[in-house]
Amino acid sequence: MFAAPLLAMLAVGQPADAQPVGVASAYTNLDLDRCRRLDRGEEPQSASWRCKGFAGVALFVQNGDDRYDVDAGAEDLDELWADAFDYPGRRVEWRLAGGRPFAIIYRLVSSAPDGPKQSWLIVETIAGAQPGCRVAQVPGSSPNANALARVSADRILLSRPACLKPE
């Protein structure tokens, strides 16, 4: 589904359902009808929105040719688009350390009319001093997909993982 490779499932020596001390999750809804449209429709096949996030960190949603990307803190320019049409899920998981968000996890669901329904859990860093970027994508059909995505997100606390790049 994605041109970029699948990244980083399990941290060494850490079971998929383990959670570092002091790390928690918060959840927000993602409803584009409740977000502010940023573009003015210059290109009919693309759109962008700013949505309420968590703890003052906004979500930025981009749509290009019925393929979506969600960023936190600021729009990034990683250009990682799926090969097939997709849409974002209705909830975003925020990974928190000491109550402050450091990553988001969201679901992209395929919407290709001729293909099978698939989904991916996308892990993104939050923009701050550095731009945010996608650091992992986990097939939604994987056993323990949510736990695998959390482990990938929590690795950000140890060292900033490399951003996925388009192939």
PDB file of C-alpha atoms in Angstrom:
ATOM      1  CA  MET A   1       0.000   0.000   0.000  1.00  0.00           C
ATOM      2  CA  PHE A   2       2.753   2.485   0.869  1.00  0.00           C
ATOM      3  CA  ALA A   3       5.820   3.239  -1.174  1.00  0.00           C
ATOM      4  CA  ALA A   4       7.856   3.693   2.008  1.00  0.00           C
ATOM      5  CA  PRO A   5       9.042   0.549   3.814  1.00  0.00           C
ATOM      6  CA  LEU A   6       7.447  -0.839   6.941  1.00  0.00           C
ATOM      7  CA  LEU A   7       9.522   0.283   9.930  1.00  0.00           C
ATOM      8  CA  ALA A   8      10.401  -0.748  13.439  1.00  0.00           C
ATOM      9  CA  MET A   9       8.038  -3.187  14.999  1.00  0.00           C
ATOM     10  CA  LEU A  10       9.486  -4.171  18.356  1.00  0.00           C
ATOM     11  CA  ALA A  11      12.033  -2.487  20.553  1.00  0.00           C
ATOM     12  CA  VAL A  12      14.766  -4.921  21.507  1.00  0.00           C
ATOM     13  CA  GLY A  13      13.940  -6.818  24.689  1.00  0.00           C
ATOM     14  CA  GLN A  14      10.588  -5.097  25.145  1.00  0.00           C
ATOM     15  CA  PRO A  15       7.354  -7.045  24.664  1.00  0.00           C
ATOM     16  CA  ALA A  16       4.814  -5.492  22.289  1.00  0.00           C
ATOM     17  CA  ASP A  17       2.393  -4.687  25.115  1.00  0.00           C
ATOM     18  CA  ALA A  18       5.001  -3.146  27.468  1.00  0.00           C
ATOM     19  CA  GLN A  19       4.786   0.569  28.139  1.00  0.00           C
ATOM     20  CA  PRO A  20       7.597   2.758  29.466  1.00  0.00           C
ATOM     21  CA  VAL A  21       7.063   4.236  32.910  1.00  0.00           C
ATOM     22  CA  GLY A  22       5.290   7.590  32.787  1.00  0.00           C
ATOM     23  CA  VAL A  23       3.988   7.136  29.237  1.00  0.00           C
ATOM     24  CA  ALA A  24       0.260   7.279  28.642  1.00  0.00           C
ATOM     25  CA  SER A  25      -2.259   7.775  25.862  1.00  0.00           C
ATOM     26  CA  ALA A  26      -4.961  10.342  25.261  1.00  0.00           C
ATOM     27  CA  TYR A  27      -7.455  10.233  22.420  1.00  0.00           C
ATOM     28  CA  THR A  28      -9.114  12.918  20.314  1.00  0.00           C
ATOM     29  CA  ASN A  29     -11.688  12.679  17.566  1.00  0.00           C
ATOM     30  CA  LEU A  30     -10.850  13.584  14.002  1.00  0.00           C
ATOM     31  CA  ASP A  31     -13.854  14.981  12.146  1.00  0.00           C
ATOM     32  CA  LEU A  32     -12.949  17.073   9.098  1.00  0.00           C
ATOM     33  CA  ASP A  33     -16.414  18.684   9.179  1.00  0.00           C
ATOM     34  CA  ARG A  34     -15.393  20.276  12.509  1.00  0.00           C
ATOM     35  CA  CYS A  35     -11.965  21.417  11.266  1.00  0.00           C
ATOM     36  CA  ARG A  36     -11.001  24.713   9.635  1.00  0.00           C
ATOM     37  CA  ARG A  37     -10.323  24.462   5.912  1.00  0.00           C
ATOM     38  CA  LEU A  38      -6.957  26.080   5.165  1.00  0.00           C
ATOM     39  CA  ASP A  39      -6.890  26.106   1.383  1.00  0.00           C
ATOM     40  CA  ARG A  40      -9.384  27.822  -0.838  1.00  0.00           C
ATOM     41  CA  GLY A  41      -9.807  25.071  -3.401  1.00  0.00           C
ATOM     42  CA  GLU A  42      -7.146  26.188  -5.885  1.00  0.00           C
ATOM     43  CA  GLU A  43      -6.642  22.536  -6.807  1.00  0.00           C
ATOM     44  CA  PRO A  44      -9.879  20.530  -6.733  1.00  0.00           C
ATOM     45  CA  GLN A  45      -8.069  17.233  -6.094  1.00  0.00           C
ATOM     46  CA  SER A  46      -6.366  18.472  -2.912  1.00  0.00           C
ATOM     47  CA  ALA A  47      -7.363  20.094   0.366  1.00  0.00           C
ATOM     48  CA  SER A  48      -5.928  20.841   3.793  1.00  0.00           C
ATOM     49  CA  TRP A  49      -7.445  21.391   7.249  1.00  0.00           C
ATOM     50  CA  ARG A  50      -6.384  22.486  10.726  1.00  0.00           C
ATOM     51  CA  CYS A  51      -8.127  20.509  13.451  1.00  0.00           C
ATOM     52  CA  LYS A  52      -8.272  20.696  17.214  1.00  0.00           C
ATOM     53  CA  GLY A  53      -5.675  18.404  18.695  1.00  0.00           C
ATOM     54  CA  PHE A  54      -4.525  17.855  22.249  1.00  0.00           C
ATOM     55  CA  ALA A  55      -2.840  20.130  24.817  1.00  0.00           C
ATOM     56  CA  GLY A  56      -2.692  23.015  22.354  1.00  0.00           C
ATOM     57  CA  VAL A  57      -1.055  20.943  19.603  1.00  0.00           C
ATOM     58  CA  ALA A  58      -3.104  21.206  16.412  1.00  0.00           C
ATOM     59  CA  LEU A  59      -3.587  18.506  13.800  1.00  0.00           C
ATOM     60  CA  PHE A  60      -2.991  19.278  10.128  1.00  0.00           C
ATOM     61  CA  VAL A  61      -4.707  17.054   7.575  1.00  0.00           C
ATOM     62  CA  GLN A  62      -3.782  17.019   3.914  1.00  0.00           C
ATOM     63  CA  ASN A  63      -5.645  15.325   1.082  1.00  0.00           C
ATOM     64  CA  GLY A  64      -4.080  14.834  -2.312  1.00  0.00           C
ATOM     65  CA  ASP A  65      -5.938  12.843  -4.944  1.00  0.00           C
ATOM     66  CA  ASP A  66      -8.003  11.007  -2.287  1.00  0.00           C
ATOM     67  CA  ARG A  67      -4.919  10.074  -0.241  1.00  0.00           C
ATOM     68  CA  TYR A  68      -4.504  11.526   3.248  1.00  0.00           C
ATOM     69  CA  ASP A  69      -1.774  12.489   5.686  1.00  0.00           C
ATOM     70  CA  VAL A  70      -2.159  13.758   9.265  1.00  0.00           C
ATOM     71  CA  ASP A  71       0.535  15.798  11.022  1.00  0.00           C
ATOM     72  CA  ALA A  72       0.759  17.244  14.536  1.00  0.00           C
ATOM     73  CA  GLY A  73       2.096  20.649  15.543  1.00  0.00           C
ATOM     74  CA  ALA A  74       2.780  21.789  11.977  1.00  0.00           C
ATOM     75  CA  GLU A  75       2.330  20.428   8.493  1.00  0.00           C
ATOM     76  CA  ASP A  76       5.351  18.408   7.429  1.00  0.00           C
ATOM     77  CA  LEU A  77       6.527  17.898   3.885  1.00  0.00           C
ATOM     78  CA  ASP A  78       7.448  14.208   3.944  1.00  0.00           C
ATOM     79  CA  GLU A  79       5.356  13.417   0.836  1.00  0.00           C
ATOM     80  CA  LEU A  80       4.496   9.882   1.953  1.00  0.00           C
ATOM     81  CA  TRP A  81       1.312   9.060   0.108  1.00  0.00           C
ATOM     82  CA  ALA A  82      -0.266   5.632  -0.257  1.00  0.00           C
ATOM     83  CA  ASP A  83      -0.382   3.910  -3.623  1.00  0.00           C
ATOM     84  CA  ALA A  84      -4.143   3.432  -3.231  1.00  0.00           C
ATOM     85  CA  PHE A  85      -6.947   5.778  -2.160  1.00  0.00           C
ATOM     86  CA  ASP A  86      -7.408   6.040   1.606  1.00  0.00           C
ATOM     87  CA  TYR A  87      -9.023   8.073   4.372  1.00  0.00           C
ATOM     88  CA  PRO A  88      -8.120   8.696   8.026  1.00  0.00           C
ATOM     89  CA  GLY A  89      -9.857   7.005  10.925  1.00  0.00           C
ATOM     90  CA  ARG A  90     -12.036   8.986  13.328  1.00  0.00           C
ATOM     91  CA  ARG A  91      -9.649   8.914  16.329  1.00  0.00           C
ATOM     92  CA  VAL A  92      -6.082   9.973  16.962  1.00  0.00           C
ATOM     93  CA  GLU A  93      -4.031   8.492  19.785  1.00  0.00           C
ATOM     94  CA  TRP A  94      -1.615  10.908  21.424  1.00  0.00           C
ATOM     95  CA  ARG A  95       1.390   9.381  23.196  1.00  0.00           C
ATOM     96  CA  LEU A  96       2.283  11.411  26.278  1.00  0.00           C
ATOM     97  CA  ALA A  97       5.337  11.579  28.508  1.00  0.00           C
ATOM     98  CA  GLY A  98       4.826  13.589  31.664  1.00  0.00           C
ATOM     99  CA  GLY A  99       1.481  14.712  30.263  1.00  0.00           C
ATOM    100  CA  ARG A 100       3.074  16.243  27.130  1.00  0.00           C
ATOM    101  CA  PRO A 101       2.461  14.785  23.667  1.00  0.00           C
ATOM    102  CA  PHE A 102       5.465  13.471  21.749  1.00  0.00           C
ATOM    103  CA  ALA A 103       3.804  11.352  19.020  1.00  0.00           C
ATOM    104  CA  ILE A 104       0.500  10.594  17.349  1.00  0.00           C
ATOM    105  CA  ILE A 105      -0.879   7.338  16.026  1.00  0.00           C
ATOM    106  CA  TYR A 106      -3.695   7.371  13.506  1.00  0.00           C
ATOM    107  CA  ARG A 107      -5.278   4.880  11.132  1.00  0.00           C
ATOM    108  CA  LEU A 108      -5.446   5.138   7.358  1.00  0.00           C
ATOM    109  CA  VAL A 109      -8.072   2.905   5.742  1.00  0.00           C
ATOM    110  CA  SER A 110      -7.951   1.998   2.072  1.00  0.00           C
ATOM    111  CA  SER A 111     -10.917   3.146   0.037  1.00  0.00           C
ATOM    112  CA  ALA A 112     -10.038   1.711  -3.364  1.00  0.00           C
ATOM    113  CA  PRO A 113     -13.331   0.458  -4.815  1.00  0.00           C
ATOM    114  CA  ASP A 114     -11.688  -2.507  -6.554  1.00  0.00           C
ATOM    115  CA  GLY A 115      -9.293  -3.565  -3.807  1.00  0.00           C
ATOM    116  CA  PRO A 116      -9.519  -5.248  -0.435  1.00  0.00           C
ATOM    117  CA  LYS A 117     -10.120  -3.118   2.648  1.00  0.00           C
ATOM    118  CA  GLN A 118      -6.799  -2.642   4.407  1.00  0.00           C
ATOM    119  CA  SER A 119      -5.613  -0.285   7.096  1.00  0.00           C
ATOM    120  CA  TRP A 120      -2.337   0.990   8.467  1.00  0.00           C
ATOM    121  CA  LEU A 121      -1.477   2.533  11.809  1.00  0.00           C
ATOM    122  CA  ILE A 122       0.728   5.545  11.143  1.00  0.00           C
ATOM    123  CA  VAL A 123       3.168   6.840  13.796  1.00  0.00           C
ATOM    124  CA  GLU A 124       4.295  10.468  13.501  1.00  0.00           C
ATOM    125  CA  THR A 125       6.502  12.662  15.640  1.00  0.00           C
ATOM    126  CA  ILE A 126       5.138  16.040  16.703  1.00  0.00           C
ATOM    127  CA  ALA A 127       6.655  19.163  15.189  1.00  0.00           C
ATOM    128  CA  GLY A 128       8.531  21.356  17.624  1.00  0.00           C
ATOM    129  CA  ALA A 129      12.104  22.552  17.248  1.00  0.00           C
ATOM    130  CA  GLN A 130      12.310  20.054  14.373  1.00  0.00           C
ATOM    131  CA  PRO A 131       9.613  19.296  11.816  1.00  0.00           C
ATOM    132  CA  GLY A 132       7.483  16.247  12.587  1.00  0.00           C
ATOM    133  CA  CYS A 133       7.627  13.198  10.359  1.00  0.00           C
ATOM    134  CA  ARG A 134       6.351   9.666   9.900  1.00  0.00           C
ATOM    135  CA  VAL A 135       8.569   7.151  11.686  1.00  0.00           C
ATOM    136  CA  ALA A 136       6.569   3.921  11.399  1.00  0.00           C
ATOM    137  CA  GLN A 137       3.596   2.317   9.734  1.00  0.00           C
ATOM    138  CA  VAL A 138       2.118  -0.914  11.004  1.00  0.00           C
ATOM    139  CA  PRO A 139      -0.336  -3.030   8.995  1.00  0.00           C
ATOM    140  CA  GLY A 140      -3.711  -2.794  10.761  1.00  0.00           C
ATOM    141  CA  SER A 141      -4.212  -6.533  10.265  1.00  0.00           C
ATOM    142  CA  SER A 142      -1.080  -7.392  12.304  1.00  0.00           C
ATOM    143  CA  PRO A 143      -1.688  -9.190  15.582  1.00  0.00           C
ATOM    144  CA  ASN A 144      -1.345  -6.578  18.332  1.00  0.00           C
ATOM    145  CA  ALA A 145      -1.142  -3.747  15.757  1.00  0.00           C
ATOM    146  CA  ASN A 146      -2.020  -1.084  18.334  1.00  0.00           C
ATOM    147  CA  ALA A 147       0.653  -2.302  20.756  1.00  0.00           C
ATOM    148  CA  LEU A 148       3.231  -2.450  17.949  1.00  0.00           C
ATOM    149  CA  ALA A 149       2.416   1.136  16.945  1.00  0.00           C
ATOM    150  CA  ARG A 150       2.771   2.279  20.572  1.00  0.00           C
ATOM    151  CA  VAL A 151       6.175   0.608  20.897  1.00  0.00           C
ATOM    152  CA  SER A 152       7.278   2.334  17.685  1.00  0.00           C
ATOM    153  CA  ALA A 153       6.024   5.677  19.026  1.00  0.00           C
ATOM    154  CA  ASP A 154       7.647   5.203  22.423  1.00  0.00           C
ATOM    155  CA  ARG A 155      11.040   4.630  20.801  1.00  0.00           C
ATOM    156  CA  ILE A 156      10.969   8.363  20.042  1.00  0.00           C
ATOM    157  CA  LEU A 157      11.682   8.951  23.746  1.00  0.00           C
ATOM    158  CA  LEU A 158      14.946   6.980  23.536  1.00  0.00           C
ATOM    159  CA  SER A 159      16.273   8.572  20.359  1.00  0.00           C
ATOM    160  CA  ARG A 160      14.612  10.222  17.429  1.00  0.00           C
ATOM    161  CA  PRO A 161      14.145   7.461  14.848  1.00  0.00           C
ATOM    162  CA  ALA A 162      14.843   8.168  11.213  1.00  0.00           C
ATOM    163  CA  CYS A 163      11.941   9.570   9.215  1.00  0.00           C
ATOM    164  CA  LEU A 164      10.489   7.289   6.576  1.00  0.00           C
ATOM    165  CA  LYS A 165      11.316   8.420   3.062  1.00  0.00           C
ATOM    166  CA  PRO A 166       9.404   7.921  -0.178  1.00  0.00           C
ATOM    167  CA  GLU A 167      10.910   5.259  -2.423  1.00  0.00           C
TER     168      GLU A 167
END
